[in-house]
PDB file of C-alpha atoms in Angstrom:
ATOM      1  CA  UNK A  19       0.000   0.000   0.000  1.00 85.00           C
ATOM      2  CA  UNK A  20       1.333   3.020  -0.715  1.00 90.00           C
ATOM      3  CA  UNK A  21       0.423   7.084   0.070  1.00 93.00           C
ATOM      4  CA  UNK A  22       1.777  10.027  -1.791  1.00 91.00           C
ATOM      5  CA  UNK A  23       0.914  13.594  -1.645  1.00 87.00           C
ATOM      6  CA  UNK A  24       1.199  16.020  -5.007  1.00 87.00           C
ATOM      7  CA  UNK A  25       1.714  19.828  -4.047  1.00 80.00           C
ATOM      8  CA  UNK A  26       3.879  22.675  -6.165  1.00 81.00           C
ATOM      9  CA  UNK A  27       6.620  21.284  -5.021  1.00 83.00           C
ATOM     10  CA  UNK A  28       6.614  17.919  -6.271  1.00 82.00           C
ATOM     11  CA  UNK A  29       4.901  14.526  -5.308  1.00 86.00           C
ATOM     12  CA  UNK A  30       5.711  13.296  -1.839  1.00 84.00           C
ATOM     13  CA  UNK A  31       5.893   9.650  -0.521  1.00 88.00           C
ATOM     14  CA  UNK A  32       4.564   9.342   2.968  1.00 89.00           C
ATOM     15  CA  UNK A  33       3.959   5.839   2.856  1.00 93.00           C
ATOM     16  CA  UNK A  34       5.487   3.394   0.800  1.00 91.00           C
ATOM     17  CA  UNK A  35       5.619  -0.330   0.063  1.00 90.00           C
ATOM     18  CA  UNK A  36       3.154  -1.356   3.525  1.00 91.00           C
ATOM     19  CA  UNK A  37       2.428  -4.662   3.882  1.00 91.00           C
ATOM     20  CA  UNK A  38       1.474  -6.548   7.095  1.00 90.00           C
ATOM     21  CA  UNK A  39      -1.748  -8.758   8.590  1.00 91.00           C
ATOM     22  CA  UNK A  40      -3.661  -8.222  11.954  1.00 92.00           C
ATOM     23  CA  UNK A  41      -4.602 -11.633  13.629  1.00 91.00           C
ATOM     24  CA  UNK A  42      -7.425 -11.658  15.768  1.00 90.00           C
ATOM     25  CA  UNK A  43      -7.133 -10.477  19.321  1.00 92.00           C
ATOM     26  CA  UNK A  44      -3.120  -9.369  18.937  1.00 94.00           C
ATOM     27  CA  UNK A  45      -2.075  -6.390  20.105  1.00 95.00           C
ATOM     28  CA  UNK A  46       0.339  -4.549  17.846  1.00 95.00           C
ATOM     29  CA  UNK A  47       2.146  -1.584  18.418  1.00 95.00           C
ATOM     30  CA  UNK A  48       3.058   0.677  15.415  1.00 94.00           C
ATOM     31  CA  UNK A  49       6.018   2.578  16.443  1.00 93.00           C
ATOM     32  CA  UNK A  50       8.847   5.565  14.956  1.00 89.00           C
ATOM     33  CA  UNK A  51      10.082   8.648  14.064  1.00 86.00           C
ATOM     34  CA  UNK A  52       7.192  11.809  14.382  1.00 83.00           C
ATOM     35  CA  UNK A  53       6.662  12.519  10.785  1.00 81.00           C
ATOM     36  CA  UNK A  54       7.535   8.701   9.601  1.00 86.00           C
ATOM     37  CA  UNK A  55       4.137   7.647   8.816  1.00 87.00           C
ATOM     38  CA  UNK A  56       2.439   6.753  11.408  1.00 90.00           C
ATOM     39  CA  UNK A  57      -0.493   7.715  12.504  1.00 87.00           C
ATOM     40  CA  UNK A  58      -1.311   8.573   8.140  1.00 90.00           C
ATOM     41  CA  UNK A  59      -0.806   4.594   8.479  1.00 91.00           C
ATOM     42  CA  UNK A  60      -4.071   4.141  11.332  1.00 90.00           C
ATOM     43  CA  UNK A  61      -5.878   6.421   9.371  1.00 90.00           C
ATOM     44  CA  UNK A  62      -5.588   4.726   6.324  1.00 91.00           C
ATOM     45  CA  UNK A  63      -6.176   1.432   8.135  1.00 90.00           C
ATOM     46  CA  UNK A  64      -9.625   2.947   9.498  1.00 88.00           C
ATOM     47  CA  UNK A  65     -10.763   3.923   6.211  1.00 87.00           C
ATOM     48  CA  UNK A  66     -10.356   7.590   7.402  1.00 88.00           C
ATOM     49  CA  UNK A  67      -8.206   8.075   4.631  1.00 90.00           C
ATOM     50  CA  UNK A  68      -7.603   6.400   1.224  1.00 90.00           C
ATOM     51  CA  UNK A  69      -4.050   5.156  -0.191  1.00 92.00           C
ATOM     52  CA  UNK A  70      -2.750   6.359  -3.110  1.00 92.00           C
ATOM     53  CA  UNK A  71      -2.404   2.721  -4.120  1.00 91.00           C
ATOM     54  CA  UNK A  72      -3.044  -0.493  -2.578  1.00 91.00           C
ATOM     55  CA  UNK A  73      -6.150  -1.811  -0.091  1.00 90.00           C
ATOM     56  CA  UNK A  74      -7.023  -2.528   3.446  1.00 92.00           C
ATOM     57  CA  UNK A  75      -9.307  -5.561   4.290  1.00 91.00           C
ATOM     58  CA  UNK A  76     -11.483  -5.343   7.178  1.00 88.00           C
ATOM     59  CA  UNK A  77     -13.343  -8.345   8.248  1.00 82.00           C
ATOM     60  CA  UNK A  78     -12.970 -10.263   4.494  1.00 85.00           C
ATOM     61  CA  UNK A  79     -14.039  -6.892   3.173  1.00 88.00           C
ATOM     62  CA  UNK A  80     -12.575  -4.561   0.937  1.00 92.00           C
ATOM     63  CA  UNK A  81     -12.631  -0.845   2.461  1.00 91.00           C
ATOM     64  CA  UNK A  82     -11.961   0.697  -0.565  1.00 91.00           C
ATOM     65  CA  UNK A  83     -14.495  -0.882  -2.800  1.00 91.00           C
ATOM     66  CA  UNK A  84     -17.153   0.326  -0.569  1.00 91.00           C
ATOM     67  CA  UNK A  85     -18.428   4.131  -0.920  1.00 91.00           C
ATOM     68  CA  UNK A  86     -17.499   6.568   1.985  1.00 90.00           C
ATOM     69  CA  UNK A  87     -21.315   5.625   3.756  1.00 91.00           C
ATOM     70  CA  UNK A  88     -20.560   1.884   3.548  1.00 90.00           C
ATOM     71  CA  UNK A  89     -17.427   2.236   4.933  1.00 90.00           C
ATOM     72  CA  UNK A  90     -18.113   4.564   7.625  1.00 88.00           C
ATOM     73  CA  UNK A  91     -21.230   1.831   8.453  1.00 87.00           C
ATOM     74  CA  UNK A  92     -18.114  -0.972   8.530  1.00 88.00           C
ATOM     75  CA  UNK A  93     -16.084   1.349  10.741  1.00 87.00           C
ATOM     76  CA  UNK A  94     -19.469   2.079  13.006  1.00 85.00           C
ATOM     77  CA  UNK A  95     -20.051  -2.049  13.435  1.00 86.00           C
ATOM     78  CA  UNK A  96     -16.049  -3.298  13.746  1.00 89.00           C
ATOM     79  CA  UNK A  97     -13.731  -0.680  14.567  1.00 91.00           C
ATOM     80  CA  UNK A  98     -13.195   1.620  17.980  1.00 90.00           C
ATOM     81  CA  UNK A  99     -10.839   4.276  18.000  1.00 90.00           C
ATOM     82  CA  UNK A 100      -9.116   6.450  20.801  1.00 91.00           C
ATOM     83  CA  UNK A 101      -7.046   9.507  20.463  1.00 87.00           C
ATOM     84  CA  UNK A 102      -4.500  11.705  21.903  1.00 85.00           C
ATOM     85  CA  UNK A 103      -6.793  14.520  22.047  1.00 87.00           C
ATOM     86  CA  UNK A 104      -9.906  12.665  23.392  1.00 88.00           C
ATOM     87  CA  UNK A 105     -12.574  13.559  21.101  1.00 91.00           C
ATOM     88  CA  UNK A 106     -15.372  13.815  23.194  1.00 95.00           C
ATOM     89  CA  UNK A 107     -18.283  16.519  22.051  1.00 95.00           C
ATOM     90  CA  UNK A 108     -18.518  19.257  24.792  1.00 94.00           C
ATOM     91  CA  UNK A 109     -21.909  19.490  24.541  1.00 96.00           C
ATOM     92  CA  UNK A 110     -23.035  15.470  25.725  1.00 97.00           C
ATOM     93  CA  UNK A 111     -22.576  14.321  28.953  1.00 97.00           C
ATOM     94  CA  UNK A 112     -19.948  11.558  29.814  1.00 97.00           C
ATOM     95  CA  UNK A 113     -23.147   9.225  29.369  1.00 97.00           C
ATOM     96  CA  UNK A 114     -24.589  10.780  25.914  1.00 97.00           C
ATOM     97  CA  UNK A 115     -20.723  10.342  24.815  1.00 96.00           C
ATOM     98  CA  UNK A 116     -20.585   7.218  25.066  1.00 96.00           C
ATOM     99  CA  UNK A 117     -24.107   6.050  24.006  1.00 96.00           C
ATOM    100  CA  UNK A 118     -23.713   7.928  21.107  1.00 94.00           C
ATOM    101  CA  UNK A 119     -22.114   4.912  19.226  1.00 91.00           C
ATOM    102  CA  UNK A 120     -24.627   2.640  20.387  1.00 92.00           C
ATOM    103  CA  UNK A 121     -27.589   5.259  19.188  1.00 91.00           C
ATOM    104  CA  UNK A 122     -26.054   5.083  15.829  1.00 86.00           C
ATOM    105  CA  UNK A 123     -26.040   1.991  15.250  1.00 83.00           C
ATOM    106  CA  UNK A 124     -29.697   1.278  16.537  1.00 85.00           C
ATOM    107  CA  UNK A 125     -29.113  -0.639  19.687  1.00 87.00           C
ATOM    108  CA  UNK A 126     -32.517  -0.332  22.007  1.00 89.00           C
ATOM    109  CA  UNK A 127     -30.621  -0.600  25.521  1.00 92.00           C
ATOM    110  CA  UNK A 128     -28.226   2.302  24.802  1.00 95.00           C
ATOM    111  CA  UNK A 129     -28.221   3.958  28.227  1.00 96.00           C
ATOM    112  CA  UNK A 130     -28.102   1.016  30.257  1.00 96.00           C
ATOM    113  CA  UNK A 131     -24.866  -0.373  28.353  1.00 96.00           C
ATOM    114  CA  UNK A 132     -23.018   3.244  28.437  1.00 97.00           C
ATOM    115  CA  UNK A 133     -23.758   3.063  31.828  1.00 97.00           C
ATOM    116  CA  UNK A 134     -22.317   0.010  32.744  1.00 96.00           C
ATOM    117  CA  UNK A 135     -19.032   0.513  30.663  1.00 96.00           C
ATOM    118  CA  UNK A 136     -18.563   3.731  32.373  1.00 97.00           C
ATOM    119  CA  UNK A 137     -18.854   2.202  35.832  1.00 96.00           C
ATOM    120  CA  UNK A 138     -16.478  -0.105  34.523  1.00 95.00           C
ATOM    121  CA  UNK A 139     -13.860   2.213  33.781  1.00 95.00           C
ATOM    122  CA  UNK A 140     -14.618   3.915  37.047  1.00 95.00           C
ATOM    123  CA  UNK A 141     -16.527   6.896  36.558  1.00 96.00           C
ATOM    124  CA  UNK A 142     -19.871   5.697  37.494  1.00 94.00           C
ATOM    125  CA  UNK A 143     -20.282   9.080  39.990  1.00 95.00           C
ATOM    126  CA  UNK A 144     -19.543  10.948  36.539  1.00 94.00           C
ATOM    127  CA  UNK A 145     -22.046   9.655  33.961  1.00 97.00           C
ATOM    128  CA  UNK A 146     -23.673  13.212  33.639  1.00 97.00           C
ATOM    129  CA  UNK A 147     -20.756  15.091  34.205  1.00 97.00           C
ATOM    130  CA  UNK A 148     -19.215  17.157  30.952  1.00 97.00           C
ATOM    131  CA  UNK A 149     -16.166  16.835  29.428  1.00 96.00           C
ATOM    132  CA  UNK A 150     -14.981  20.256  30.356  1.00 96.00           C
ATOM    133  CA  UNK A 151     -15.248  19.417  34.070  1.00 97.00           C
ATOM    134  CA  UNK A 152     -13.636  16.312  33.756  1.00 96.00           C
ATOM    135  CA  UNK A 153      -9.479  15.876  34.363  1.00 95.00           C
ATOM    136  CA  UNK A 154      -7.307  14.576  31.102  1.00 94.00           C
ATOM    137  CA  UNK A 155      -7.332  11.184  32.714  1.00 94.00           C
ATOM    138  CA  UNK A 156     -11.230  10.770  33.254  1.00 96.00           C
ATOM    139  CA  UNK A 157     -11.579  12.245  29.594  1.00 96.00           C
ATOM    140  CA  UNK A 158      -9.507   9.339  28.239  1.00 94.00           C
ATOM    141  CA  UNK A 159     -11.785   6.616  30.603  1.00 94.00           C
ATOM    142  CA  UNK A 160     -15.081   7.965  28.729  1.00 96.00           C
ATOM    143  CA  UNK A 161     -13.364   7.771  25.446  1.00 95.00           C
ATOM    144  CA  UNK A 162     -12.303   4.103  26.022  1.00 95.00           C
ATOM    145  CA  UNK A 163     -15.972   3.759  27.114  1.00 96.00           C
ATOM    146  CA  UNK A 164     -17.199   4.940  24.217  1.00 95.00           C
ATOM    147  CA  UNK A 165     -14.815   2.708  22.369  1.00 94.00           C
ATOM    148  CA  UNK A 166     -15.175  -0.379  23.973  1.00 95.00           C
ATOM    149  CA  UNK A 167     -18.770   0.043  24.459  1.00 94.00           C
ATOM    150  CA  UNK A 168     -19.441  -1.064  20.557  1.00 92.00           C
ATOM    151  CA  UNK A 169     -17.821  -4.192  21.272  1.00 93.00           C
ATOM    152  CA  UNK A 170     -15.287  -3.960  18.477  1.00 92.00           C
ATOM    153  CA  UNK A 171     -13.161  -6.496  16.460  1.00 93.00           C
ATOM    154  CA  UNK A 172     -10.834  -3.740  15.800  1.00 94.00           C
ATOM    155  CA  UNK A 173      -9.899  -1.122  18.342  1.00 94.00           C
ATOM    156  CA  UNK A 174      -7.124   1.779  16.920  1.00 94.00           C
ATOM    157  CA  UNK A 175      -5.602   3.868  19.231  1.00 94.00           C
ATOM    158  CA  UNK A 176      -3.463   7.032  18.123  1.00 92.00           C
ATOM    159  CA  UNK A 177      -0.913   8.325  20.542  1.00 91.00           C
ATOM    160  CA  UNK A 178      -3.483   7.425  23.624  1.00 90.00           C
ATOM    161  CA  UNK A 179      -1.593   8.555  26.553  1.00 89.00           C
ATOM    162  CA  UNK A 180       0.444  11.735  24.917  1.00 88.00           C
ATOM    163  CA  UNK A 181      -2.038  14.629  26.213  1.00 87.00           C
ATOM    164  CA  UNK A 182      -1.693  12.430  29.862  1.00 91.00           C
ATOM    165  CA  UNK A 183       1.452  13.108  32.520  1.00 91.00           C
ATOM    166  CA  UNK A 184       2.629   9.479  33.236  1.00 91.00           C
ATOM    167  CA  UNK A 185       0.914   8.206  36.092  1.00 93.00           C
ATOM    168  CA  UNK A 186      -2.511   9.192  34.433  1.00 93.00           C
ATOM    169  CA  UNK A 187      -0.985   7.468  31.221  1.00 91.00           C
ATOM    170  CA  UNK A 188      -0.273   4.297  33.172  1.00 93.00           C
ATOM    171  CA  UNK A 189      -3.047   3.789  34.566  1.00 93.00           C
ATOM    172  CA  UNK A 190      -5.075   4.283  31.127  1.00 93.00           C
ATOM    173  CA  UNK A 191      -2.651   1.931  29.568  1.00 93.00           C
ATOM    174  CA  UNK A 192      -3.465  -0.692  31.924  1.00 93.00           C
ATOM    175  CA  UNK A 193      -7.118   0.136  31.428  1.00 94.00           C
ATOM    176  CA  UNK A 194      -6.840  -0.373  27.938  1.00 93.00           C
ATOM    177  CA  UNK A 195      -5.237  -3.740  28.280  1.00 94.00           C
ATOM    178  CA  UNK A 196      -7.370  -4.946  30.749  1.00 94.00           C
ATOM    179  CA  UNK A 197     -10.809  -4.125  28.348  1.00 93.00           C
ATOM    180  CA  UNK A 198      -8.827  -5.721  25.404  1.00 92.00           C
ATOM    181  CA  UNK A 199      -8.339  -8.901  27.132  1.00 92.00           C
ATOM    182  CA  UNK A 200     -12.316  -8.951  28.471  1.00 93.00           C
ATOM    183  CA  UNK A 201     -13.337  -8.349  25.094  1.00 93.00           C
ATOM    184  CA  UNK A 202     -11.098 -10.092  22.935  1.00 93.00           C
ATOM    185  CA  UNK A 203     -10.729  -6.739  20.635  1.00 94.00           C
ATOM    186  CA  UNK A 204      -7.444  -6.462  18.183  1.00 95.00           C
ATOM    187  CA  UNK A 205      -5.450  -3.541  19.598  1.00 95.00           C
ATOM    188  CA  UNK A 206      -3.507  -1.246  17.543  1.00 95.00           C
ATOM    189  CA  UNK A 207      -1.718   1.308  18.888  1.00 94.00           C
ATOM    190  CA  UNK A 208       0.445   4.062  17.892  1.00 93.00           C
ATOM    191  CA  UNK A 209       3.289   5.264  20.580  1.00 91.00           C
ATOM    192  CA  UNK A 210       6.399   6.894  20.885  1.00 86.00           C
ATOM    193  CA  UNK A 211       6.591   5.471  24.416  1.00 87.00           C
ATOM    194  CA  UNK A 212       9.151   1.848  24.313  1.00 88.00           C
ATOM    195  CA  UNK A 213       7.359   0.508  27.389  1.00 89.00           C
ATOM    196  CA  UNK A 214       4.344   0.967  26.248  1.00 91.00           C
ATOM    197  CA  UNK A 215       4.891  -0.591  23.012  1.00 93.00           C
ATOM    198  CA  UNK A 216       6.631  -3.714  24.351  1.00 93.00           C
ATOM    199  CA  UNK A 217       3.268  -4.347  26.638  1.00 93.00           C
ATOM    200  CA  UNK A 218       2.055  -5.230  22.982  1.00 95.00           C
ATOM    201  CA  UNK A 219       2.688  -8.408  21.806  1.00 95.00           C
ATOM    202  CA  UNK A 220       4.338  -7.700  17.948  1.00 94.00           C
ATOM    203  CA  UNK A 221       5.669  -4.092  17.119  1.00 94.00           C
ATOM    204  CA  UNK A 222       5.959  -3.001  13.255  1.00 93.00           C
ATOM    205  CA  UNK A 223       8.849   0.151  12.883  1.00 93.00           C
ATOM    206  CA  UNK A 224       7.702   2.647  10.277  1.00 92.00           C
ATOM    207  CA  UNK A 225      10.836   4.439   8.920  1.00 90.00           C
ATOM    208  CA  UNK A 226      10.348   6.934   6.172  1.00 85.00           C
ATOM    209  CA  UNK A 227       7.096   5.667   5.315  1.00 87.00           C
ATOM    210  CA  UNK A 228       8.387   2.057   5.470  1.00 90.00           C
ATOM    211  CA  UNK A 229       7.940  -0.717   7.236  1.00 90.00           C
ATOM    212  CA  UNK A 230      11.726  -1.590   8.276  1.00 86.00           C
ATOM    213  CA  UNK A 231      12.769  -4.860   8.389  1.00 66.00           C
TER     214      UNK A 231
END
């Protein structure tokens, strides 16, 4: 798979040559360089963003034979995401935030799930609290709520802990594990952090777009 860029200044490889397979329920940690391709790579992988060349295959399926509203309905049935910056809307509670996922994709006991995935990740006194009031670390909990609370095959987390000071981060990284395990998700995570990527049972280097080897 390959991505390339065209501006006035010439045509620009940012990703070149990727090829790799997810197995069920591994965790994989995408690690290197800022600027070497990284989290362009989780986007692409999400169907966020198209390749220049090449595929991804989701569940058997093609993402980039389907239109953008079939694949965002692929993304809204197999994939949870969770990023540096959160992501939460200001204007829902920590509840609405995470039954928001479950609303969209029809499911009648909405409230009652987000409810019992928040308590899991331990804010269960802060369902209808909003994100502003919230600290950086209780943020991060909803959004792996929200995540996790789809059930996903595919879970893709960007930088998760980088907006977090490290004790926070720890504690969400164990978090994160933890739900993975219970729910049998594939993990993959981008991270600048070693320890966090050897807590991850394969890591693929990205160097100048490429996958080294």
């Amino acid at each position: 798979m390959y991505k390339a860029v065209t501006d006035s200044s010439g045509t620009l490889d940012i990703l070149r040559d990727i090829d790799f397979t997810l197995k069920a329920r591994e965790t994989v940690a995408i690690v290197g360089a800022s600027g070497s391709g990284k989290s362009t790579l989780l986007s692409i992988v999400a169907g966020l963003d198209t390749p220049t060349r090449g595929t991804v295959r989701l569940a058997g399926q093609d993402l980039f034979a389907l239109d953008e509203d079939a694949r965002a309905q692929l993304r809204a049935q197999k994939v949870g995401f969770v990023f540096q910056s959160f992501q939460l809307l200001g204007n829902l509670t920590a509840l609405e935030n995470v039954m928001l996922p479950l609303e969209l994709a029809g499911e009648k006991n909405a409230r009652a799930a987000a409810q019992r995935m928040l308590t899991r990740v331990g804010l269960g006194e802060r369902l209808n609290h909003y994100p502003k009031v919230l600290s950086g670390g209780e943020q991060q909990r909803v959004a792996l709520a929200r995540a996790f609370v789809v059930k996903p095959a595919v879970l893709l987390a960007d930088e998760p802990t980088g907006s977090l000071d490290f004790a926070t981060g720890e504690k969400i990284m164990a978090l994160m594990f933890e739900l993975n395990q219970e729910q049998g998700t594939t993990l993959v995570l981008v991270t600048h952090d070693p320890a966090i990527a050897q807590r991850c049972q394969r890591r693929i280097t990205i160097e100048a777009g490429q996958v080294a080897r």
